[in-house]
Tab-separated table of C-alpha atoms in Angstrom:
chain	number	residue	atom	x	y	z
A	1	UNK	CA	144.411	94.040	119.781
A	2	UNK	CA	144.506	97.445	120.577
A	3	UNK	CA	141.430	100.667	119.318
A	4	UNK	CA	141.797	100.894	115.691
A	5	UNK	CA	143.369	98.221	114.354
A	6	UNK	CA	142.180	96.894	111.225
A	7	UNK	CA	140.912	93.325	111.288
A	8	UNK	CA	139.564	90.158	109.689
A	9	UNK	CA	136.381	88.154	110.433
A	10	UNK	CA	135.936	84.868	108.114
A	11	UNK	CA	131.977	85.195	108.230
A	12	UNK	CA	130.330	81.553	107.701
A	13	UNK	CA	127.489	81.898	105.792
A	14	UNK	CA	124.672	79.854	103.730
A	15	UNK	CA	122.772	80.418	100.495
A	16	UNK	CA	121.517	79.860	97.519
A	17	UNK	CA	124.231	81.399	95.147
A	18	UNK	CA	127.406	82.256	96.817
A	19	UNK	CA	128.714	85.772	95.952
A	20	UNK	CA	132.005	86.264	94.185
A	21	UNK	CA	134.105	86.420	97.243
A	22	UNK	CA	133.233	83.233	98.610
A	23	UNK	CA	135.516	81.318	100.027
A	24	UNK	CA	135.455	77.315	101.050
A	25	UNK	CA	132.212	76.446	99.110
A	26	UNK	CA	130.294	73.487	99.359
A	27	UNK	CA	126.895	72.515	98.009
A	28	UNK	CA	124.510	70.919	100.727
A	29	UNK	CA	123.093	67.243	100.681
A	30	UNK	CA	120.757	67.588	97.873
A	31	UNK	CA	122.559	70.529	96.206
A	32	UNK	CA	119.632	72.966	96.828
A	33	UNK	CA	121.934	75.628	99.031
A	34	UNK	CA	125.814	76.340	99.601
A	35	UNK	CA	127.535	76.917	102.382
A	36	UNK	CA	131.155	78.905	102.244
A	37	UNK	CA	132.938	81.652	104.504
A	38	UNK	CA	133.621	85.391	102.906
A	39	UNK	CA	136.182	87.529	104.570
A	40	UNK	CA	134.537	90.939	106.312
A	41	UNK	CA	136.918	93.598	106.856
A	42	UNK	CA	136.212	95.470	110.306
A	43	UNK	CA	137.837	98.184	112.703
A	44	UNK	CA	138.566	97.727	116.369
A	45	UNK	CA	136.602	100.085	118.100
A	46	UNK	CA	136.608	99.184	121.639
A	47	UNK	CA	138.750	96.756	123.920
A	48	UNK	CA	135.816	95.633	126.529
A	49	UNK	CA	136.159	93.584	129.900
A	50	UNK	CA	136.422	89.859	129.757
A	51	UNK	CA	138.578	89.600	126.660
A	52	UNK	CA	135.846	90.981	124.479
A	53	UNK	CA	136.185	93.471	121.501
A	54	UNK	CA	133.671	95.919	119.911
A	55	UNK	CA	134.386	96.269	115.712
A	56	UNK	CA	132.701	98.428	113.385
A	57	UNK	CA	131.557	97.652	110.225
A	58	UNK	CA	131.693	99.184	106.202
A	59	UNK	CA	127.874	99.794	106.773
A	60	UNK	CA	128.242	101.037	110.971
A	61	UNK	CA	126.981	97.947	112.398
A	62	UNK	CA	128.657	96.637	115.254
A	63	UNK	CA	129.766	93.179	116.500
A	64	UNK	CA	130.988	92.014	120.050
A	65	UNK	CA	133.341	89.111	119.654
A	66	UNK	CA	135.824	87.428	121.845
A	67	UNK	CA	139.059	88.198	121.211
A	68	UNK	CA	140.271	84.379	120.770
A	69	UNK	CA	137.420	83.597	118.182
A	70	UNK	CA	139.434	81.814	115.887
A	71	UNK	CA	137.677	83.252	112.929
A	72	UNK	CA	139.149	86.627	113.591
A	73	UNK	CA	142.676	87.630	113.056
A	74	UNK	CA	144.980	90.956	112.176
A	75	UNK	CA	144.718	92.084	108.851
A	76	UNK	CA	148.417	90.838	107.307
A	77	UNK	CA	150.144	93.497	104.977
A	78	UNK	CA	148.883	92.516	101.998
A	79	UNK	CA	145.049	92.662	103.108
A	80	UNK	CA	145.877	95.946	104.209
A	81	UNK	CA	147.623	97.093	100.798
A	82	UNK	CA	144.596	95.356	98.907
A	83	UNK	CA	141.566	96.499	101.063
A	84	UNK	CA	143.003	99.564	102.940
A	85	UNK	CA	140.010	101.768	101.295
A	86	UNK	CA	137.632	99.621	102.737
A	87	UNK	CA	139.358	100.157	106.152
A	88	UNK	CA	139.785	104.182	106.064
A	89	UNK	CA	136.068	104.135	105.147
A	90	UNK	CA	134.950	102.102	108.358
A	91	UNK	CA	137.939	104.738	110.124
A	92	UNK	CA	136.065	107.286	109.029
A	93	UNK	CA	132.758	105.694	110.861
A	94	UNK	CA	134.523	105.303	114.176
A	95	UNK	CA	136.281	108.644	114.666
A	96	UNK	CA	132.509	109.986	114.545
């Protein structure tokens, strides 16, 4: 990974009524709450010692993650064709 590049993080998450972009839901026990992953689309704004990376956010919130978390990957062509807006916007954020 390199400064800039445009990234994906598969977010696991848990409520009570998954949002349209969920991804791998399933209901809990007793069916009261779901659990499911949603794809978050996030800039590379720092390579930092010990394999870790600083991203950006749509919003300007920042995450530290290891580099080999397997729940974050390149964005493939296709994300990038679909959801390139999304990632000029967060461009925008971290040329500030």
């Amino acid at each position: 990974m390199r400064k800039g590049d445009w990234v994906v993080y598969r977010m696991q998450k848990h409520s009570t009524s998954p949002g349209r972009r969920a991804k791998e839901v399933s209901a809990a026990p007793r069916g009261e709450t779901y659990s499911y992953v949603v794809d978050k689309f996030w800039v590379v704004k720092e390579l930092l010692a010990d394999d870790l990376v600083l991203l950006v956010t749509r919003k300007g919130k920042q995450h530290t993650l290891p580099q080999a978390d397997p729940n974050l990957r390149a964005a493939s062509w296709w994300v990038r064709w679909v959801y390139g807006d999304r990632f000029r916007e967060i461009e925008k954020l971290v040329e500030e």
